[in-house]
Coordinates of C-alpha atoms (C1' of nucleotides) in Angstrom, one line a residue:
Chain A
X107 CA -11.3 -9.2 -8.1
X108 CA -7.6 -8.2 -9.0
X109 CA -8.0 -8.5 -12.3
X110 CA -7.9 -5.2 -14.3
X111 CA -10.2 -5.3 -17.6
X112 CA -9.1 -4.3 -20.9
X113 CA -9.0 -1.2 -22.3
X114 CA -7.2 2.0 -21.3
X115 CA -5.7 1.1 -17.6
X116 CA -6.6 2.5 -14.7
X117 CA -3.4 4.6 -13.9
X118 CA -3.9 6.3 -17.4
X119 CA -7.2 7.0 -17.1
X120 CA -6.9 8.3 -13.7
X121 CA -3.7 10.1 -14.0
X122 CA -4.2 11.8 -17.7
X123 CA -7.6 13.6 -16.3
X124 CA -5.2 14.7 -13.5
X125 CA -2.6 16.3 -16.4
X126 CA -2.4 15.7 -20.6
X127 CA 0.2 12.3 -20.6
X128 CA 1.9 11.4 -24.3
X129 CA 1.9 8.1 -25.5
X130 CA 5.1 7.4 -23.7
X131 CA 3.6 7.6 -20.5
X132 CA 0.5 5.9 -20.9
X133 CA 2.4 2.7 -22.2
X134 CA 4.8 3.0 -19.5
X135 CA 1.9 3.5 -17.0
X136 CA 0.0 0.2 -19.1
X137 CA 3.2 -1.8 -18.5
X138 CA 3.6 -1.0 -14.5
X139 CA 0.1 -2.7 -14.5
X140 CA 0.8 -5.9 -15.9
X141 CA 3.0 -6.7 -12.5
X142 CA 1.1 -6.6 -9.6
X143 CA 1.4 -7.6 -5.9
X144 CA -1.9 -8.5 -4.3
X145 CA -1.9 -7.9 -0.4
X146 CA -4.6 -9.9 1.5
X147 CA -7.5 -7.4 3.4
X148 CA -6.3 -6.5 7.0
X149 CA -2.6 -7.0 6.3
X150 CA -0.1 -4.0 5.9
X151 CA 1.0 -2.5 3.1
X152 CA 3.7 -0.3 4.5
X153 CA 4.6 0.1 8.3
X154 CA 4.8 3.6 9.3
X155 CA 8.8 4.6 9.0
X156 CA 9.3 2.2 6.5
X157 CA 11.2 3.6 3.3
X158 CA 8.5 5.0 1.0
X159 CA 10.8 3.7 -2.1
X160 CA 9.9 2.4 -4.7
X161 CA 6.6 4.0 -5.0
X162 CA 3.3 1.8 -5.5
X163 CA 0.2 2.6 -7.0
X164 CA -3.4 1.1 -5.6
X165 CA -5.2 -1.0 -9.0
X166 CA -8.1 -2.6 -7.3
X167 CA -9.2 -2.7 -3.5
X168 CA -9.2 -0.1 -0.6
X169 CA -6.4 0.6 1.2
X170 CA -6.4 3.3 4.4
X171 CA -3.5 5.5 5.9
X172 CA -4.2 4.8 9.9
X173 CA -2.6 5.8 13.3
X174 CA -2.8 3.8 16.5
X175 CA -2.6 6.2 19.2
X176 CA -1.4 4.0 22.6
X177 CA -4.6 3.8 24.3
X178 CA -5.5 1.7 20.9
X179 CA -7.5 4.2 19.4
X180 CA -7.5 4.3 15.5
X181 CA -7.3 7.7 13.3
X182 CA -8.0 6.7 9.9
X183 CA -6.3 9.8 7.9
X184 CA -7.3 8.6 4.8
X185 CA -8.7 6.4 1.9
X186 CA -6.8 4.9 -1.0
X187 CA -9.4 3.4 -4.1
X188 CA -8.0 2.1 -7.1
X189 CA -5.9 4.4 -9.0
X190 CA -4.2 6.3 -6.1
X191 CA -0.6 6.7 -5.9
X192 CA 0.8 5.0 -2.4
X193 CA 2.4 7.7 -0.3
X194 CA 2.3 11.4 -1.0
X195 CA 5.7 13.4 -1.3
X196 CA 8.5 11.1 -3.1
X197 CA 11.1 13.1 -2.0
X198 CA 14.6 11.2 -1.6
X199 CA 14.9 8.8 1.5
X200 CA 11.2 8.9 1.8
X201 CA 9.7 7.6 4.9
X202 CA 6.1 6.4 5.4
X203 CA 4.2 9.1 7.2
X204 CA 1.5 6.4 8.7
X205 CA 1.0 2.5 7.9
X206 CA -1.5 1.8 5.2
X207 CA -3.3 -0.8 6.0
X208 CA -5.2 -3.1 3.2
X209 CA -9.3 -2.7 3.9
X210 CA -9.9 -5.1 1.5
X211 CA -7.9 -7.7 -0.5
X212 CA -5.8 -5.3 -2.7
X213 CA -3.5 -5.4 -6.2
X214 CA -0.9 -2.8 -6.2
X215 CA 1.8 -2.4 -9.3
X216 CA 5.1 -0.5 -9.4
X217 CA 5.0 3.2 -10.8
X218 CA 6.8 4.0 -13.2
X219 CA 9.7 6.5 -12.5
X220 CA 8.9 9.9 -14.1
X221 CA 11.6 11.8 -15.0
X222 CA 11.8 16.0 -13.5
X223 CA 9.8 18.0 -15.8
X224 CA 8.0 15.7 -17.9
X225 CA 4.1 15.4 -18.0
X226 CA 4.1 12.3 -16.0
X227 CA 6.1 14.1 -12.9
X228 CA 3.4 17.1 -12.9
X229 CA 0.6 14.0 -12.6
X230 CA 2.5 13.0 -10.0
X231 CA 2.4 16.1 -8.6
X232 CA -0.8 17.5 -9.2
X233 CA -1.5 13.7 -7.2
X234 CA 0.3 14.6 -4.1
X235 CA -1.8 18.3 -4.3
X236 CA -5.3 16.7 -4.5
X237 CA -4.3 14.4 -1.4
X238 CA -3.1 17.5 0.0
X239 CA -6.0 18.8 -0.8
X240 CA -8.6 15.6 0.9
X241 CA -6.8 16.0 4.1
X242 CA -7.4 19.4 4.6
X243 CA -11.2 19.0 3.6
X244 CA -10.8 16.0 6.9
X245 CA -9.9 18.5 8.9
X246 CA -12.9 21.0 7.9
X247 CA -15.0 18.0 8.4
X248 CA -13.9 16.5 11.4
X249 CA -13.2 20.4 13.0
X250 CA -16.2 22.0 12.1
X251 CA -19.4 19.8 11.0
X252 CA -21.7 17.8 13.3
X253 CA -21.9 13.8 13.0
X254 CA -24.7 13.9 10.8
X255 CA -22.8 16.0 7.8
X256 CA -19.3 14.7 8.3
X257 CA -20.9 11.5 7.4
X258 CA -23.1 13.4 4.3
X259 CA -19.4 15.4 3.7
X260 CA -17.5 12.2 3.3
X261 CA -19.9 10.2 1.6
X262 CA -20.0 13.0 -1.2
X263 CA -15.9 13.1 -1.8
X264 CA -16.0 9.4 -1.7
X265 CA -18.1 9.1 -4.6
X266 CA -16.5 11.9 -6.5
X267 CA -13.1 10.3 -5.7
X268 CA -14.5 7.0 -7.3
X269 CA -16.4 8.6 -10.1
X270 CA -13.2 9.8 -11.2
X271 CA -11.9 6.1 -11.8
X272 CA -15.0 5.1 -13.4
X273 CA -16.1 3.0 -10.3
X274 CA -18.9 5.1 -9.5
X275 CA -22.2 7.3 -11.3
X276 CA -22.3 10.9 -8.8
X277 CA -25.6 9.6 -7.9
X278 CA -24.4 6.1 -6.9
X279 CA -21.6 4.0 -5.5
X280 CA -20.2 1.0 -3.9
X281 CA -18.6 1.3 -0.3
X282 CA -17.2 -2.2 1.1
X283 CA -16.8 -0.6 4.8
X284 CA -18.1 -1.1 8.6
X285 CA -19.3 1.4 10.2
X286 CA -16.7 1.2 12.4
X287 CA -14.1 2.5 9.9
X288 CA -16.1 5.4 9.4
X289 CA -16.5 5.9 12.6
X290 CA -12.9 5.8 13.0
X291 CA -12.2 8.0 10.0
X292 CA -14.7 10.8 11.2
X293 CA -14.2 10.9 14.4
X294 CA -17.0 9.7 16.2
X295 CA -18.2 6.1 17.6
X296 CA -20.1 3.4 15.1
X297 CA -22.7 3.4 17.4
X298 CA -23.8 7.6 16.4
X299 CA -22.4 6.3 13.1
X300 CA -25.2 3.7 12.5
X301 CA -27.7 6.5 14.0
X302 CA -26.6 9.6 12.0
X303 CA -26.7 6.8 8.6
X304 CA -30.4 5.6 10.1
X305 CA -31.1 9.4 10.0
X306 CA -29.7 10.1 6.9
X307 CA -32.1 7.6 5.0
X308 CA -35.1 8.8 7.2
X309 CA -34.6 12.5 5.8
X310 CA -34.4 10.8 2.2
X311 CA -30.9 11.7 1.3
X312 CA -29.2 8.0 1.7
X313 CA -30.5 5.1 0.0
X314 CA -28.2 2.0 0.8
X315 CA -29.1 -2.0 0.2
X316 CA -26.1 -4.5 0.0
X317 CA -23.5 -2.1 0.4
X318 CA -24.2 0.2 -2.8
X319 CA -25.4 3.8 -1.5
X320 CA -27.5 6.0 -3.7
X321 CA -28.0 9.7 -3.1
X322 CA -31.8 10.3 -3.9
X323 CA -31.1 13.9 -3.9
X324 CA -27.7 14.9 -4.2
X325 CA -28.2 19.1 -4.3
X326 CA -29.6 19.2 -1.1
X327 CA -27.3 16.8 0.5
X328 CA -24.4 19.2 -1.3
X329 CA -26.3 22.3 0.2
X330 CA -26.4 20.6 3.3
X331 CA -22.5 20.7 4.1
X332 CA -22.0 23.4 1.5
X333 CA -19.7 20.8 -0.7
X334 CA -17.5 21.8 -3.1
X335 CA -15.5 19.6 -5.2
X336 CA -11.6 19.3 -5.1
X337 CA -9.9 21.6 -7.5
X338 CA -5.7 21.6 -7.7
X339 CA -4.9 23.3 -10.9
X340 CA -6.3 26.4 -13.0
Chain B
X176 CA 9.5 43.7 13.7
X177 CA 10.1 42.7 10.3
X178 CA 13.6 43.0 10.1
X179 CA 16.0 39.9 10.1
X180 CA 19.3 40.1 11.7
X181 CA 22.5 39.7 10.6
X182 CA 24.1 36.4 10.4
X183 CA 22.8 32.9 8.7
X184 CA 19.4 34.3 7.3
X185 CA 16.2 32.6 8.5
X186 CA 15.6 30.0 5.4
X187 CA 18.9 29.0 5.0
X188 CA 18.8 27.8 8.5
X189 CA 15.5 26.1 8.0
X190 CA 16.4 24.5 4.7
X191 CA 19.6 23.2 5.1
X192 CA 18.3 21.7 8.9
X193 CA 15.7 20.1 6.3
X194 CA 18.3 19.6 3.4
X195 CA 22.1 19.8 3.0
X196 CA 22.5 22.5 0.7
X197 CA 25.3 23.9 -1.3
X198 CA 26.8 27.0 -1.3
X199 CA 24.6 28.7 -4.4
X200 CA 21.2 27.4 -2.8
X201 CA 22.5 29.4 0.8
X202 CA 23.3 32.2 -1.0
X203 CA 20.4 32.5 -3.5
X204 CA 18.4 32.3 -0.3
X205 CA 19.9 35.1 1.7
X206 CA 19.9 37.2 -1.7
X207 CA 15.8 36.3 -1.6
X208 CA 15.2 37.7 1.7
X209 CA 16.7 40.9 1.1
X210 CA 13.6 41.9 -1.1
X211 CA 10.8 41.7 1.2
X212 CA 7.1 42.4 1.0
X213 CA 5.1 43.2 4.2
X214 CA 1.1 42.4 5.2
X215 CA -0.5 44.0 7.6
X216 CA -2.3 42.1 10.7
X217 CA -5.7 40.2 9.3
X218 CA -5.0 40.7 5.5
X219 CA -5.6 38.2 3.6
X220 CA -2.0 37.0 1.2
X221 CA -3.7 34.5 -1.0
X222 CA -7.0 34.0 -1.5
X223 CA -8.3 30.7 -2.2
X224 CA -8.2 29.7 -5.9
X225 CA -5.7 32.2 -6.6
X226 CA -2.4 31.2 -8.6
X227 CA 0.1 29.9 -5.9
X228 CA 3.4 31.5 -8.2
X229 CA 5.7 32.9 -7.7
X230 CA 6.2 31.1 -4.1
X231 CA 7.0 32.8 -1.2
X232 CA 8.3 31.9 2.3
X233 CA 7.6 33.7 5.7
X234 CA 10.1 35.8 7.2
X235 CA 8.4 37.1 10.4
X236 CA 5.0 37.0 12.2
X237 CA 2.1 34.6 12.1
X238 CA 0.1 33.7 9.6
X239 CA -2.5 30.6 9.2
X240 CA -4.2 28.6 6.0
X241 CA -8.2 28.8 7.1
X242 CA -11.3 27.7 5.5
X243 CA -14.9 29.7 6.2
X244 CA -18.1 27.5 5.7
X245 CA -21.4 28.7 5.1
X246 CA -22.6 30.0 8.2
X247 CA -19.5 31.7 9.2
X248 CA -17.8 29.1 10.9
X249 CA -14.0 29.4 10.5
X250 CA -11.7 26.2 10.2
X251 CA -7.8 27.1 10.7
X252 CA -5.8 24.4 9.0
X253 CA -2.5 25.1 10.4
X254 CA -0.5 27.9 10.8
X255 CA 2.5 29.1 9.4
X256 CA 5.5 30.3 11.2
X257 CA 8.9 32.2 10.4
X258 CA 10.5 30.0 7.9
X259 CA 8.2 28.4 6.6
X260 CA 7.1 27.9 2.7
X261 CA 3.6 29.6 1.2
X262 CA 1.8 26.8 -0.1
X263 CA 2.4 23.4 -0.4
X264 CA 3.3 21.2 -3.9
X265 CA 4.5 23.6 -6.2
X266 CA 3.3 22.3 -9.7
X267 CA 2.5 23.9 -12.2
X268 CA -0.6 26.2 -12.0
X269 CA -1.7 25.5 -8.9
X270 CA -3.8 27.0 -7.4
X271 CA -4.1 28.0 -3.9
X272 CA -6.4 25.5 -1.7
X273 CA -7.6 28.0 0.9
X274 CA -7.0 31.4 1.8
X275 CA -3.2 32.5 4.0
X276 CA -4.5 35.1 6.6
X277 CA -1.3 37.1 8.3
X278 CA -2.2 36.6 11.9
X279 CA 0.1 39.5 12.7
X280 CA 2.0 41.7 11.1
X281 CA 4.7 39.7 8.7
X282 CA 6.9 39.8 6.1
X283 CA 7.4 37.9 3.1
X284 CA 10.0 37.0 0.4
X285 CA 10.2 35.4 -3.2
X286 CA 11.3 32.2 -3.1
X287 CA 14.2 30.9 -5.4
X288 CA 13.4 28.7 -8.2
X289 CA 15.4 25.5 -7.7
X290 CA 16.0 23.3 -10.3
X291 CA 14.9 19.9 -10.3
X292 CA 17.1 17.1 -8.7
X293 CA 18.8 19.7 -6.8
X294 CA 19.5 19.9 -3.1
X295 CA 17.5 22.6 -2.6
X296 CA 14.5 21.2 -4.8
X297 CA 14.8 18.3 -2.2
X298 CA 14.8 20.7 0.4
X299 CA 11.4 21.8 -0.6
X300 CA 10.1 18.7 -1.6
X301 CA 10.3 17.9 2.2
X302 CA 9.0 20.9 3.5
X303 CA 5.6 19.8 1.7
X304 CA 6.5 16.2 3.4
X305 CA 6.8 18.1 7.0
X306 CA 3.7 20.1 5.8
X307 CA 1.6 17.0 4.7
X308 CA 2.8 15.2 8.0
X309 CA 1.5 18.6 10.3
X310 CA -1.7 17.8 8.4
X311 CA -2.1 14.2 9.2
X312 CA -0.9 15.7 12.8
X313 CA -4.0 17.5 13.3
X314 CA -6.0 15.0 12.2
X315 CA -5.6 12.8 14.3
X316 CA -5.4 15.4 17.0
X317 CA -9.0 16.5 16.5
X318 CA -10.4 13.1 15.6
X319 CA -9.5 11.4 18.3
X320 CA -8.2 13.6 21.2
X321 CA -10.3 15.2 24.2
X322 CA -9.9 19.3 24.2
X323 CA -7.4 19.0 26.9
X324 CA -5.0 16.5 25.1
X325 CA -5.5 18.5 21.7
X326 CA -4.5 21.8 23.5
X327 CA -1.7 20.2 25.3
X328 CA -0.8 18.7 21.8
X329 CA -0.9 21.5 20.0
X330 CA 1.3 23.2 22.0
X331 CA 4.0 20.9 22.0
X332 CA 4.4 20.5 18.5
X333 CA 3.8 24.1 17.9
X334 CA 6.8 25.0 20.6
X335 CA 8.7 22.6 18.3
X336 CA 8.6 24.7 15.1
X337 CA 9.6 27.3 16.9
X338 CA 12.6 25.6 18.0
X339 CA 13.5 24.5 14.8
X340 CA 14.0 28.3 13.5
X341 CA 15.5 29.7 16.5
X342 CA 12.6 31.2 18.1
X343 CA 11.5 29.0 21.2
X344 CA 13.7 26.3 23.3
X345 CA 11.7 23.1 23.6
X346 CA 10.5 24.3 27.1
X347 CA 9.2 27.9 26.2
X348 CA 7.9 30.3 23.3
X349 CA 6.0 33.0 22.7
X350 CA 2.3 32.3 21.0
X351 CA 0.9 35.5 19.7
X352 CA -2.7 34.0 19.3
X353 CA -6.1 34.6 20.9
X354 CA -7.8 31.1 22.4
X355 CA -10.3 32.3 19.8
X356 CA -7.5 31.5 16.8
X357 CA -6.6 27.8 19.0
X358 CA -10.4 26.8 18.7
X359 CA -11.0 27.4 15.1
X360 CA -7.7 25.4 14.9
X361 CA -9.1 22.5 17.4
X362 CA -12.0 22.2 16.7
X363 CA -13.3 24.0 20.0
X364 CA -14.6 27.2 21.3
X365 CA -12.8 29.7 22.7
X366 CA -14.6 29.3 26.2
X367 CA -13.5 25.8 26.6
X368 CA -9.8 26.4 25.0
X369 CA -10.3 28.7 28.1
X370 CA -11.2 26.5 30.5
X371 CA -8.8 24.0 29.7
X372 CA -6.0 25.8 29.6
X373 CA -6.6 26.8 33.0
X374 CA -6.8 23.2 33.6
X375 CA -3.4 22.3 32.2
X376 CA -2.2 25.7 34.3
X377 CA -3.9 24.1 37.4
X378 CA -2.3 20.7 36.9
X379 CA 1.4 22.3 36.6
X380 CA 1.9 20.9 32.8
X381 CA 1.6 24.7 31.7
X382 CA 2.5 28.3 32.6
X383 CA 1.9 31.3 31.2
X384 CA 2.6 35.0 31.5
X385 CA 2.6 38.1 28.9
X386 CA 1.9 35.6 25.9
X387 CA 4.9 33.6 26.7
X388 CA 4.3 29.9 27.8
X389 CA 6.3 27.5 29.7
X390 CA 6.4 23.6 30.1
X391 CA 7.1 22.9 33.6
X392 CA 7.3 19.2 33.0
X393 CA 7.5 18.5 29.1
X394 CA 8.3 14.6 29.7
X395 CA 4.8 14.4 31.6
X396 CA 2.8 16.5 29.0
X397 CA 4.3 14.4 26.2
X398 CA 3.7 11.6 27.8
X399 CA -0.1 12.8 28.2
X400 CA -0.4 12.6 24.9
X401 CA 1.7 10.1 23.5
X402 CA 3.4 13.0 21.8
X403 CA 6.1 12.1 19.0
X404 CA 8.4 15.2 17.0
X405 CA 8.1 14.5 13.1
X406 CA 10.1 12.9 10.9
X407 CA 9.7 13.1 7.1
X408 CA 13.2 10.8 6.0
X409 CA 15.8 8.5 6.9
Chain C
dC192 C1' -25.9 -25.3 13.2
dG193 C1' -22.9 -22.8 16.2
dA194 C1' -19.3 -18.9 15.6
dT195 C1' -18.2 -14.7 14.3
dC196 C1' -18.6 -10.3 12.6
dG197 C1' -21.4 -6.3 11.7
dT198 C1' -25.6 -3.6 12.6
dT199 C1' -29.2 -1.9 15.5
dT200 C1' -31.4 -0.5 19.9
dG201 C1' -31.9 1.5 24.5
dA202 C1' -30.7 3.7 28.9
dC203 C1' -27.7 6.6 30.8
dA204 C1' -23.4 9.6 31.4
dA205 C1' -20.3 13.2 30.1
dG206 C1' -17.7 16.3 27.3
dG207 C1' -18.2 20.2 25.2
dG208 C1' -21.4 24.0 23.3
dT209 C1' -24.3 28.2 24.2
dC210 C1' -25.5 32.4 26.1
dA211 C1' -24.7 36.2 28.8
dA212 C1' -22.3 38.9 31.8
dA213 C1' -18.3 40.3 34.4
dA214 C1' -13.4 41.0 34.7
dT215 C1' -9.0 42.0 32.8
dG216 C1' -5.8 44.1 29.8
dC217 C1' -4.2 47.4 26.6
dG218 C1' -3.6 51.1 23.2
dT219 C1' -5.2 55.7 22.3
dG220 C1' -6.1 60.3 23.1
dG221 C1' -7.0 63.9 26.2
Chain D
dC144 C1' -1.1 60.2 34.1
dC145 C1' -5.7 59.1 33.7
dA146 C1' -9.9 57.8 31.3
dC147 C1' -12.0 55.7 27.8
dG148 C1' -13.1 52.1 24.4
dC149 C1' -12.2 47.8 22.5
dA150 C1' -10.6 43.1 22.4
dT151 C1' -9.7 39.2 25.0
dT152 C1' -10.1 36.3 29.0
dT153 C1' -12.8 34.4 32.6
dT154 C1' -17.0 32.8 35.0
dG155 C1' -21.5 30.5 35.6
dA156 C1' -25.8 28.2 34.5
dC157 C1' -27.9 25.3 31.4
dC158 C1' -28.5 22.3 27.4
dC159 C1' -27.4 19.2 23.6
dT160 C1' -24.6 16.2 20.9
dT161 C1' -22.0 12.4 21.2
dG162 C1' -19.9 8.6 24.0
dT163 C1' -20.5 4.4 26.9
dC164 C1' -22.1 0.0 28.0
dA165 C1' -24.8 -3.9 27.1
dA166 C1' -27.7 -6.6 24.8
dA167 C1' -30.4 -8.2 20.7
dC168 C1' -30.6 -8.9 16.1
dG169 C1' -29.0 -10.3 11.5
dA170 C1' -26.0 -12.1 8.0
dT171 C1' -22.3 -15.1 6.4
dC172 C1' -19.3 -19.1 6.6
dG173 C1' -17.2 -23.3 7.6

DNA sequence: CGATCGTTTGACAAGGGTCAAAATGCGTGG
DNA sequence: CCACGCATTTTGACCCTTGTCAAACGATCG
């Protein structure tokens, strides 16, 4: 499940459709995968206020950035798949924003350190602006839609998000979690979760068996929460 | 109105609270805010998709980042005060990710380019971390607070910002918004911003008169809400 | 085959939305 | 200084979405 599979890696894929990288930087970005640190699902990755240096990147697994608030609800802020960068910002002295916690088992590797200016720095960059970006498209969601298309919302940028990494068809993806971390990502309870899913698949939008989810007709579920995909750069 | 004072200008204070900067970075900053451009109340200063350079900082009034869906909902996304930076992640050609309405009246200047590795290139580098973690902020805030906590912890974090350039003291400020702006920002309408306001008024955690608020007892309205001031490093 | 975790269901409660109107405040012009 | 018009705040009655609680159901695993 950790293992990555030949070919290009997964950092240079995801990172050179994110801005042009030279040959130095893909082999650099090849090398930082062959050293990876698996973390087991449900342990933490980083503690919230812990140093944010050196900076990881996510290979295979799902990963979350969660708040416990002290009444023991969660906020789930957001989602890490395989090729994200762990922890937005590198700024000197760093700290963690929130824990991230490991949904699943997880492989992580090193990033490579990209020097000011390069191609590699503006990937890093452009990165930090899409997760910029996802968070503010949470707080559209979570603000301003209704149960049933926060739920369409998310499910639409999770695919895209995975597409992008080659782990998913727009029509069709793989999504290893409860409906309780939905629920606690979206801001509702699993219990209208389940119902607004149940719904979802009654109004032929959702097709899901065995944990892979289908989108039977993905321009009306798009019209349906007037989805746009994430753009950072002209 | 839009007139600084004399004395430390307005983002040399900021930065170098965020950042110790050198002489040159405090002086190209006060040079910066001697040109400065001016939008009148409801105008829109970038709108989304637009090119987000050259970058420019706030010098006075109230403006907010806000998102309009389809049928005409509006989501505010946060809201940007004196001293703080127009758009976050500066790479290069980015883009702007939603559209900057002046609330009020307010001026504007250019912002110095800084050169990489710099102090005051690590001074803006954590302005997007105190941006990112305002974000995550109201996230949590709207997934997972009632409308009386989200109100009560809006307000304290927003009386915070304030503080940090000058303009409030951790137990009073003046908020030039309608309840109309604080529910598009919480995720609420205006009538029960209203009422719950009148709530917090009723239960002595709030006063207000002419647009200036009070906390008559910050400990137990932090407290309420678990509330904790943000940190971006070590 | 129990134990455990996740999903599903149902009855009921409550927080917050909707709609409409009244009250209040405030800038403008007479 | 007053009167008017507009924006904003406030109020009330009613409804709907979502939460709560509890139990049943289903899968997976030692």
């Amino acid at each position: 499940m950790t293992q990555g599979q030949a070919g290009p890696s997964l950092l240079s894929m995801r990172l050179s459709q994110v801005a042009p990288l030279d040959g130095a930087d893909l082999a650099a970005l090849q090398d930082a995968e062959r050293e990876t640190r698996v973390f087991r699902a449900r342990s933490e990755m980083v503690r919230e206020g812990e140093s944010l240096v050196p900076r990881r990147a996510l290979l295979a697994g799902w990963a979350c950035h969660q708040r416990i608030l002290i009444d023991g609800q969660r906020q789930i802020l957001s989602f890490l798949v395989p090729g994200d960068l762990i922890g937005p910002h590198p700024h000197t002295q760093a700290i963690a924003p929130t824990t991230v916690l490991a949904v699943s088992e997880v492989a992580t590797c090193l990033l490579p350190q990209a020097k000011p200016t390069t191609a590699l720095a503006e990937a890093y960059a452009r990165s930090a602006a899409f997760e910029h970006h996802y968070l503010m498209a949470q707080v559209t969601r979570i603000g301003r839609l209704d149960a049933y298309q926060r739920i369409a919302d998310w499910l639409l940028e999770t695919c895209d998000r995975l597409t992008l990494v080659g782990l998913a068809t727009p029509l069709q993806f793989a999504l290893p979690l409860t409906q309780e971390l939905l629920a606690d990502t979206l801001g509702l309870t699993s219990v209208h979760v389940n119902r607004m899913m149940q719904m979802l698949r009654r109004d032929d939008l959702l097709k899901s068996s065995g944990g892979v989810f289908t989108f039977p007709d993905r321009l009306r579920l798009e019209r349906l929460v007037d989805y746009k995909p994430v753009r950072v750069s002209s």
